[in-house]
PDB file of C-alpha atoms in Angstrom:
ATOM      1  CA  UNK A   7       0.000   0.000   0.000  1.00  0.00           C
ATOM      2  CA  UNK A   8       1.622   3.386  -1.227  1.00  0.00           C
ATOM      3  CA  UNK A   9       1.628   5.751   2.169  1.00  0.00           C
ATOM      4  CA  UNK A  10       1.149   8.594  -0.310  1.00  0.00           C
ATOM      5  CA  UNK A  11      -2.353  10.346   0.653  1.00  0.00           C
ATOM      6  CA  UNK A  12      -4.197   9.428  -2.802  1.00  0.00           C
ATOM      7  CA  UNK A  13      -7.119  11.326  -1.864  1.00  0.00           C
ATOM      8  CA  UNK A  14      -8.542  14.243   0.027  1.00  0.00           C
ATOM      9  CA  UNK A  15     -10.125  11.909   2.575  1.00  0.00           C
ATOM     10  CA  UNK A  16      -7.237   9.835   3.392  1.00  0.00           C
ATOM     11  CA  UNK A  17      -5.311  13.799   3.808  1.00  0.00           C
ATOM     12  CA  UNK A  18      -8.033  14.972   5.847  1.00  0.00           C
ATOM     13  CA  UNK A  19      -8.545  11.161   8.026  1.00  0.00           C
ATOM     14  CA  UNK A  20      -7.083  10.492  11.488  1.00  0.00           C
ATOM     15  CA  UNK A  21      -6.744   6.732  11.049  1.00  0.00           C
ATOM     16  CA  UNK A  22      -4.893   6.771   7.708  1.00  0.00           C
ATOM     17  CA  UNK A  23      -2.101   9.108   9.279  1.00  0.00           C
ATOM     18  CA  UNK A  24      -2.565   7.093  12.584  1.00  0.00           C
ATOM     19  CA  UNK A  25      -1.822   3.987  10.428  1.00  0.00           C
ATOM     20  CA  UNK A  26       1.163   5.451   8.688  1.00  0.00           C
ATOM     21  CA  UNK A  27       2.832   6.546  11.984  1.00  0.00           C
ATOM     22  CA  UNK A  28       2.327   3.565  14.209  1.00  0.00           C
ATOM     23  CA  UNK A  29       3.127   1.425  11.143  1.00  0.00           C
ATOM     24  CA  UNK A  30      -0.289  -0.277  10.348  1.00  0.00           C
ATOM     25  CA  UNK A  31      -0.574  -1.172   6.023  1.00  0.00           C
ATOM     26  CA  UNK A  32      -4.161   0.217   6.576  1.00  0.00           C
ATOM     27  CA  UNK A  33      -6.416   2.307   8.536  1.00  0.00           C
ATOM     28  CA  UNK A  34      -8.738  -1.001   8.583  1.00  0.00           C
ATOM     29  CA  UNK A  35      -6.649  -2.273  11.482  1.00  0.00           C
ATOM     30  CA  UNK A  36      -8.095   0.254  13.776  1.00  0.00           C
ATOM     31  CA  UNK A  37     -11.294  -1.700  13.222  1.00  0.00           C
ATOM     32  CA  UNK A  38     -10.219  -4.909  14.112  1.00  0.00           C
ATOM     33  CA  UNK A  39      -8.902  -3.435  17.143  1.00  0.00           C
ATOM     34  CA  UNK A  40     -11.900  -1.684  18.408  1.00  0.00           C
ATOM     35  CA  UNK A  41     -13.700  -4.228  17.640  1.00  0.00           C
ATOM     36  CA  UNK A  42     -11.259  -7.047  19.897  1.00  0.00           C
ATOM     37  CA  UNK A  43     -11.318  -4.611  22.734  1.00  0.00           C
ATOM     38  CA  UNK A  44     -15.233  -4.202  22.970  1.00  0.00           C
ATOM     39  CA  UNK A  45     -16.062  -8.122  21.988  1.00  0.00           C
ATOM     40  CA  UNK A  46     -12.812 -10.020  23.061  1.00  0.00           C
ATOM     41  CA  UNK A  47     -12.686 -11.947  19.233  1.00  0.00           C
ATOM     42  CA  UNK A  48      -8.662 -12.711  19.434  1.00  0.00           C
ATOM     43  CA  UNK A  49      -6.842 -14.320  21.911  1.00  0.00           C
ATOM     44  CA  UNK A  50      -2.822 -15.220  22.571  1.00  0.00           C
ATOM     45  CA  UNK A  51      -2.124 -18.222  20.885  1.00  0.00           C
ATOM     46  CA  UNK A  52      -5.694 -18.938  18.308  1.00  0.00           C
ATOM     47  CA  UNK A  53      -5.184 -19.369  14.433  1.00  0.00           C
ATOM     48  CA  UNK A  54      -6.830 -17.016  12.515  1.00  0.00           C
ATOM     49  CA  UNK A  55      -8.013 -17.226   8.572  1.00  0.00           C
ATOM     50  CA  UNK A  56      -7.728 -14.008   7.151  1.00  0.00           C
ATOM     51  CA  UNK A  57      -9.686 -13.497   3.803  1.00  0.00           C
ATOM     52  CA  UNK A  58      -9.112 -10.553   1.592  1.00  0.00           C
ATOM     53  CA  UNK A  59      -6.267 -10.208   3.816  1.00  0.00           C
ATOM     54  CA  UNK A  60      -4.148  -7.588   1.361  1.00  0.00           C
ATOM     55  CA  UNK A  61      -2.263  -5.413   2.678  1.00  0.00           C
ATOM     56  CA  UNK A  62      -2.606  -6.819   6.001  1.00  0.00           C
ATOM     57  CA  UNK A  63      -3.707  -4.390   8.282  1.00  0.00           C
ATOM     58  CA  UNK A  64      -6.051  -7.396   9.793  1.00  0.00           C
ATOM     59  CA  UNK A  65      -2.673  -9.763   9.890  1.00  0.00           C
ATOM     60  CA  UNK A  66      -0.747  -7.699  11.709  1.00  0.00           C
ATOM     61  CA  UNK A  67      -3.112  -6.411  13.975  1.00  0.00           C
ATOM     62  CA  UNK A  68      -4.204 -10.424  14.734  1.00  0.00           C
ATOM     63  CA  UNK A  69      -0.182 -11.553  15.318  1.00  0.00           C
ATOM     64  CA  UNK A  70      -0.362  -8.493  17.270  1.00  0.00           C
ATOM     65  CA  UNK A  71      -2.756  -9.603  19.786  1.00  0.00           C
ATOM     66  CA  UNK A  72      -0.848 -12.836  19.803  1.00  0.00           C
ATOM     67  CA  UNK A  73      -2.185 -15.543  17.141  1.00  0.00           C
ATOM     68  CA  UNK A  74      -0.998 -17.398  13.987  1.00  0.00           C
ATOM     69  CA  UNK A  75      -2.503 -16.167  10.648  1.00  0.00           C
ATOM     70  CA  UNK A  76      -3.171 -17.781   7.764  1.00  0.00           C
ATOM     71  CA  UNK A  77      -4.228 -15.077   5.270  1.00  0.00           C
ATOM     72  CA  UNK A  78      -5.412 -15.499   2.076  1.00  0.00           C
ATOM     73  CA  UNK A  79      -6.055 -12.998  -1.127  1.00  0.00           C
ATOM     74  CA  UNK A  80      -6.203 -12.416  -4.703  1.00  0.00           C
ATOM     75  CA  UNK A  81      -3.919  -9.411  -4.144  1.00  0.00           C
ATOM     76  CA  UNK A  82      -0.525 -10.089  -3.852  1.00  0.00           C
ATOM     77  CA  UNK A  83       0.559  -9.027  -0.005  1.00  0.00           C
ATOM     78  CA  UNK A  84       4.026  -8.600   1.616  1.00  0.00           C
ATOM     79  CA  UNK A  85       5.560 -11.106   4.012  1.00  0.00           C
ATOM     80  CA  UNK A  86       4.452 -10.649   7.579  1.00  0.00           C
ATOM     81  CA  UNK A  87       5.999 -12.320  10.802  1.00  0.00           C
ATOM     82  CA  UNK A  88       3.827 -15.361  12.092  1.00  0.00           C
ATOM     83  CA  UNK A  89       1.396 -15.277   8.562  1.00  0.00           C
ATOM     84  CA  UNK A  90       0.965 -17.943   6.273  1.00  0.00           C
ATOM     85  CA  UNK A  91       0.052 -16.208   3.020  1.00  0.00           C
ATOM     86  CA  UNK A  92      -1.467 -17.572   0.158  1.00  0.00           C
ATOM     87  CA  UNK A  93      -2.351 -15.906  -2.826  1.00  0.00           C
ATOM     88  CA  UNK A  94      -6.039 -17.338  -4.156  1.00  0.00           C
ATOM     89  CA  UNK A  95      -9.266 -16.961  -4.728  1.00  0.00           C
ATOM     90  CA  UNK A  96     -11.374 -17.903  -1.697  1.00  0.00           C
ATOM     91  CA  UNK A  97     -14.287 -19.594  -3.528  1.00  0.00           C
ATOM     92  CA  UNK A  98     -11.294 -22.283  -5.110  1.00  0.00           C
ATOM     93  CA  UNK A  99     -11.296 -25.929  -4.440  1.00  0.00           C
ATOM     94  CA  UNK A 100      -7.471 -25.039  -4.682  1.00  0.00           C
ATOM     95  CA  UNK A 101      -7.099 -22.412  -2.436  1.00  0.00           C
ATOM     96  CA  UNK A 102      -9.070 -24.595   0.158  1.00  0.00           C
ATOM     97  CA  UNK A 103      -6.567 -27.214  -0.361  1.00  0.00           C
ATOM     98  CA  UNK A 104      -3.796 -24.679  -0.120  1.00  0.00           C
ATOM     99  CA  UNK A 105      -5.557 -23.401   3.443  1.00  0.00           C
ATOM    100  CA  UNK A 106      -5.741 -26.839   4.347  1.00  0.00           C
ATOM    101  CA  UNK A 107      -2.528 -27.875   3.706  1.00  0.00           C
ATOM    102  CA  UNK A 108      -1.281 -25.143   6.587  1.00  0.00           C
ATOM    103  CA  UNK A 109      -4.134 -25.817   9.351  1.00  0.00           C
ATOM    104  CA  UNK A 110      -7.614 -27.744   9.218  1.00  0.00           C
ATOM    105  CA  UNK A 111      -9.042 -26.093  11.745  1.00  0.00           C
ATOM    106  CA  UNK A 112      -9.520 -21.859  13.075  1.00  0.00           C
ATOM    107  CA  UNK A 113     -10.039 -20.536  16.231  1.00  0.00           C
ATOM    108  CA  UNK A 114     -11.306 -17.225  14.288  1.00  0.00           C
ATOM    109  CA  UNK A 115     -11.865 -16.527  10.373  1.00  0.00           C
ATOM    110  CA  UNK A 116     -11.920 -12.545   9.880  1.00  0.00           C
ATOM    111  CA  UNK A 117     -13.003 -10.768   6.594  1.00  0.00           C
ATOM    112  CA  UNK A 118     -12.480  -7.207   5.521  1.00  0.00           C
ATOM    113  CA  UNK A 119     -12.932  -7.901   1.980  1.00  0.00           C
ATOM    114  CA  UNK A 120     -14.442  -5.165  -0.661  1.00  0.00           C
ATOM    115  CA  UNK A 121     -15.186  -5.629  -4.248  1.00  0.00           C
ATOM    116  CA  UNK A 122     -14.006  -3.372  -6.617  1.00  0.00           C
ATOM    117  CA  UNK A 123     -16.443   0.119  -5.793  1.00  0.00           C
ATOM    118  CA  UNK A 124     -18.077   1.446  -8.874  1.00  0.00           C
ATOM    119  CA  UNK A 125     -20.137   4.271  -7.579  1.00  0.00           C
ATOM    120  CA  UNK A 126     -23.951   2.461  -7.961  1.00  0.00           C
ATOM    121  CA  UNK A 127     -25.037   1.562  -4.973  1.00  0.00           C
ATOM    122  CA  UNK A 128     -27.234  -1.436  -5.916  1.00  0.00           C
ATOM    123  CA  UNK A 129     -24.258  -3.202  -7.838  1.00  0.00           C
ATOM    124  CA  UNK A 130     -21.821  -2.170  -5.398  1.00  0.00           C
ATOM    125  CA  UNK A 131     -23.801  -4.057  -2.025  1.00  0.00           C
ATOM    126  CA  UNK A 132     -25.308  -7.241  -4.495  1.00  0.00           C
ATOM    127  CA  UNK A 133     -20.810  -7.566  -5.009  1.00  0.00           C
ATOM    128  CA  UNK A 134     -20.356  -7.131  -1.434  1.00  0.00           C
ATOM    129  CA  UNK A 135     -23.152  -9.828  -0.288  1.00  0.00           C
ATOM    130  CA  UNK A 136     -21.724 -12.267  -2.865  1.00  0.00           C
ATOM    131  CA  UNK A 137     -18.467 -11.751  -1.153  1.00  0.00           C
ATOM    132  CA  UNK A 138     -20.075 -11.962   2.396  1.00  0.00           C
ATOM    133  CA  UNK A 139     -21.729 -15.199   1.521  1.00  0.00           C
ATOM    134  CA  UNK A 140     -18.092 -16.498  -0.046  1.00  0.00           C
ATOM    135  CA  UNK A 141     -16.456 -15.270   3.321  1.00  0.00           C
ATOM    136  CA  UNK A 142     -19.575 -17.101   5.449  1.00  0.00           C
ATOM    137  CA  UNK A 143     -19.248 -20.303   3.429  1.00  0.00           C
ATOM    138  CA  UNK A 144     -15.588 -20.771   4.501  1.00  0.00           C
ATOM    139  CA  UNK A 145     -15.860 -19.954   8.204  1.00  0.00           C
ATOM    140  CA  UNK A 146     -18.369 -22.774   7.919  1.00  0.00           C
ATOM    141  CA  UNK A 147     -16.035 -24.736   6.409  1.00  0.00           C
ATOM    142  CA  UNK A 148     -12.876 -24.280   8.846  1.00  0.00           C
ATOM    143  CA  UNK A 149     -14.202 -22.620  11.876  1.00  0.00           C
ATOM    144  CA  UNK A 150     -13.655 -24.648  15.325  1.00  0.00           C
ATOM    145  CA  UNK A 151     -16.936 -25.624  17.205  1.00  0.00           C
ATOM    146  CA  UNK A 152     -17.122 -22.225  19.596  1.00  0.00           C
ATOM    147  CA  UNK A 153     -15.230 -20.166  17.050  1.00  0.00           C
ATOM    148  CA  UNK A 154     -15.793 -16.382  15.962  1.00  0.00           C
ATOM    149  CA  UNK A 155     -16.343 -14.912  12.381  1.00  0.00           C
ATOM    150  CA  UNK A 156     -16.455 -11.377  12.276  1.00  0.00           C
ATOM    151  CA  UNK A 157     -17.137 -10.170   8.443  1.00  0.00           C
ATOM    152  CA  UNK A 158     -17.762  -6.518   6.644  1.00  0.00           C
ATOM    153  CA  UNK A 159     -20.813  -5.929   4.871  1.00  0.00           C
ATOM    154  CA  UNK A 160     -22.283  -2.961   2.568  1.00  0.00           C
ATOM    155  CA  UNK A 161     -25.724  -2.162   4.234  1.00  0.00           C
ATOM    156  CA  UNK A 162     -28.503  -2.447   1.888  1.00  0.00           C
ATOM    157  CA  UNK A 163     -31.801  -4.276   1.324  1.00  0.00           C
ATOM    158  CA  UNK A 164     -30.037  -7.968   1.862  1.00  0.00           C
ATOM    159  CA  UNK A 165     -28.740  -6.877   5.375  1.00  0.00           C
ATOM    160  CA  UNK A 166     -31.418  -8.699   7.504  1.00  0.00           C
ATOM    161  CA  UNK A 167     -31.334 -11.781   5.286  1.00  0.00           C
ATOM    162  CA  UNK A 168     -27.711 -12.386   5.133  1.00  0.00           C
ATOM    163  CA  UNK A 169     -28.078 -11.580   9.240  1.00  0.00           C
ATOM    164  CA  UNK A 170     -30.806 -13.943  10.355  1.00  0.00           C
ATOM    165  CA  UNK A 171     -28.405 -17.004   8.149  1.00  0.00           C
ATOM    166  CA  UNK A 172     -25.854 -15.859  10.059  1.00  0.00           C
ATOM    167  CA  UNK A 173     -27.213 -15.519  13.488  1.00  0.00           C
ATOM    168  CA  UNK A 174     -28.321 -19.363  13.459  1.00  0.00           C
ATOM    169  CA  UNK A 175     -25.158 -20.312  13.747  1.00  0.00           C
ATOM    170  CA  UNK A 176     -23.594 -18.623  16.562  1.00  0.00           C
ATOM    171  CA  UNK A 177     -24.255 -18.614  20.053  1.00  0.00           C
ATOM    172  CA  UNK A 178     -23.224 -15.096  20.132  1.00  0.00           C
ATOM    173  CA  UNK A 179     -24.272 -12.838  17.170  1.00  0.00           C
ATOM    174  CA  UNK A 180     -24.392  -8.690  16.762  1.00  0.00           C
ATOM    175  CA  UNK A 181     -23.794  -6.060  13.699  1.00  0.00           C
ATOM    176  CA  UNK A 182     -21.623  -3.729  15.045  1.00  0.00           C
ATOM    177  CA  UNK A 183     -19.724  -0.030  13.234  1.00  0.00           C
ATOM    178  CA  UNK A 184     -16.974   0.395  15.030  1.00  0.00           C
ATOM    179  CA  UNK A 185     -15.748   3.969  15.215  1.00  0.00           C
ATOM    180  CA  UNK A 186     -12.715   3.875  12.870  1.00  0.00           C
ATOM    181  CA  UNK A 187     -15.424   3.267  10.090  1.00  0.00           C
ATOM    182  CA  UNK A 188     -15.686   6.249   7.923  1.00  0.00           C
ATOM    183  CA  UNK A 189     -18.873   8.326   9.182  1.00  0.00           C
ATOM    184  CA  UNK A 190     -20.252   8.162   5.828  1.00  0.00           C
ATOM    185  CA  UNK A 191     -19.483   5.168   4.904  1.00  0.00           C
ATOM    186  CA  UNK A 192     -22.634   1.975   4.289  1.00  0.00           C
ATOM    187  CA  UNK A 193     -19.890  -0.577   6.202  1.00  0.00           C
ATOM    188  CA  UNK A 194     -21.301  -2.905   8.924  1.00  0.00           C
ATOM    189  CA  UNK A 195     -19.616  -5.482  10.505  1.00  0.00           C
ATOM    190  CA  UNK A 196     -21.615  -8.996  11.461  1.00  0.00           C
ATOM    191  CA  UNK A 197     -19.591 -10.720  14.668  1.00  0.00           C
ATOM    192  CA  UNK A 198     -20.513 -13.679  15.688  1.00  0.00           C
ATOM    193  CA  UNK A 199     -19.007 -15.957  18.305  1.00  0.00           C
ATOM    194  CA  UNK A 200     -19.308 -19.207  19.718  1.00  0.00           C
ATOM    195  CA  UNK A 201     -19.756 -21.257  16.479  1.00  0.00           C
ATOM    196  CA  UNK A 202     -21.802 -24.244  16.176  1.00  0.00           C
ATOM    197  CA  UNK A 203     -25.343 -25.693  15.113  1.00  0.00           C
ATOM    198  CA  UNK A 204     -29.277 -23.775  16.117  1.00  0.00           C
ATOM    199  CA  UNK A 205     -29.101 -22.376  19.317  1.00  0.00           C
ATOM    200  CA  UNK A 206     -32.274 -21.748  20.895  1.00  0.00           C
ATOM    201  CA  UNK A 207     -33.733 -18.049  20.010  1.00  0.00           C
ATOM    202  CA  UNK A 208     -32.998 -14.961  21.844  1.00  0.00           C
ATOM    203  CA  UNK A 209     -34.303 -11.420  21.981  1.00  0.00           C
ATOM    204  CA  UNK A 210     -32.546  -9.383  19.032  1.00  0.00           C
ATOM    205  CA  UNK A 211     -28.887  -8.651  19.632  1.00  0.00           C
ATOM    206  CA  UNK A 212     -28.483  -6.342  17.233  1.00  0.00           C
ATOM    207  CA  UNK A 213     -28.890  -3.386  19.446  1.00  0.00           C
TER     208      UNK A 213
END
């Protein structure tokens, strides 16, 4: 990631110059920080999958807080202490393989993946829910029983649907903007925690 300012929101935004001084790749990692500190998602010595992982503000904010990372992207990303990277597409039979091949098994799977913006709204949150639903099918697929999935969305009408899939499946579920999200930015984050099977219903916990 060039530390250039490309744009007059990055000149004018506390996390990006926050990021370039304490030596984060992105502001993202500010969000995966709040967002440990208010839920408790990371822990010293967990595996975490890290999809969409470039540049690897996520990464480094996860081997920060003491885990091993597998990360995985399209994007090439540059080596990071205590990450696995591989370099795929995450709906692959290969790049399952590939994850696989390094760990069966994650205490965590974390997604801060966007698709490429184009400026209309409708085709820009139908990309991000087919992403979401790519990102939901793999913590499914490699997640421990009791595990946590935390995973950006665009709001938009398929918000509540992709939630209520979601929510089945953890014990623990919210949608959550932490404060290093741009103000006026559509960005939600779904955490959930304590992965596995129908638990029985609870009041909303989306509050």
């Amino acid at each position: 990631m060039s530390m250039k300012p490309r744009r007059v929101e990055d000149r004018q935004d506390h996390y990006y110059w926050k990021a370039k001084k304490e030596g984060y790749r992105s502001r993202a990692a500010y969000k995966l920080l709040q967002m440990d500190r208010k839920f408790g998602i990371i822990r010293k010595g967990y595996w975490v999958l890290d999809l969409g992982a470039s540049p690897g503000g996520w990464s480094q904010v996860a081997v920060e807080l003491g885990a091993s990372v597998v990360a995985v992207d399209l994007a090439p990303m540059k080596p990071i202490d205590g990450v696995v990277f591989i370099q795929g597409d995450i709906t692959s039979k290969e790049t399952r393989e590939m994850i696989r091949g390094v760990r069966e098994k994650f205490d965590v799977v974390i997604c801060d993946a966007s698709p490429k913006i184009t400026g209309h709204w409708d085709i820009d949150h139908y990309r991000s829910v087919e992403l979401v639903e790519a990102a939901f099918s793999m913590a499914r697929e490699f997640l421990k029983p009791g595990g946590s999935f935390v995973v950006k969305m665009f709001q938009g009408q398929e918000t509540p649907r992709l939630y209520s899939e979601f929510k089945k499946h953890f014990r623990f579920k919210k949608l959550h903007s932490p404060p290093a999200s741009r103000k006026r930015s559509s960005e939600i984050y779904f955490i959930g925690k304590g992965f596995g099977g129908k638990f029985r219903p609870k009041r909303d916990d989306t509050d």
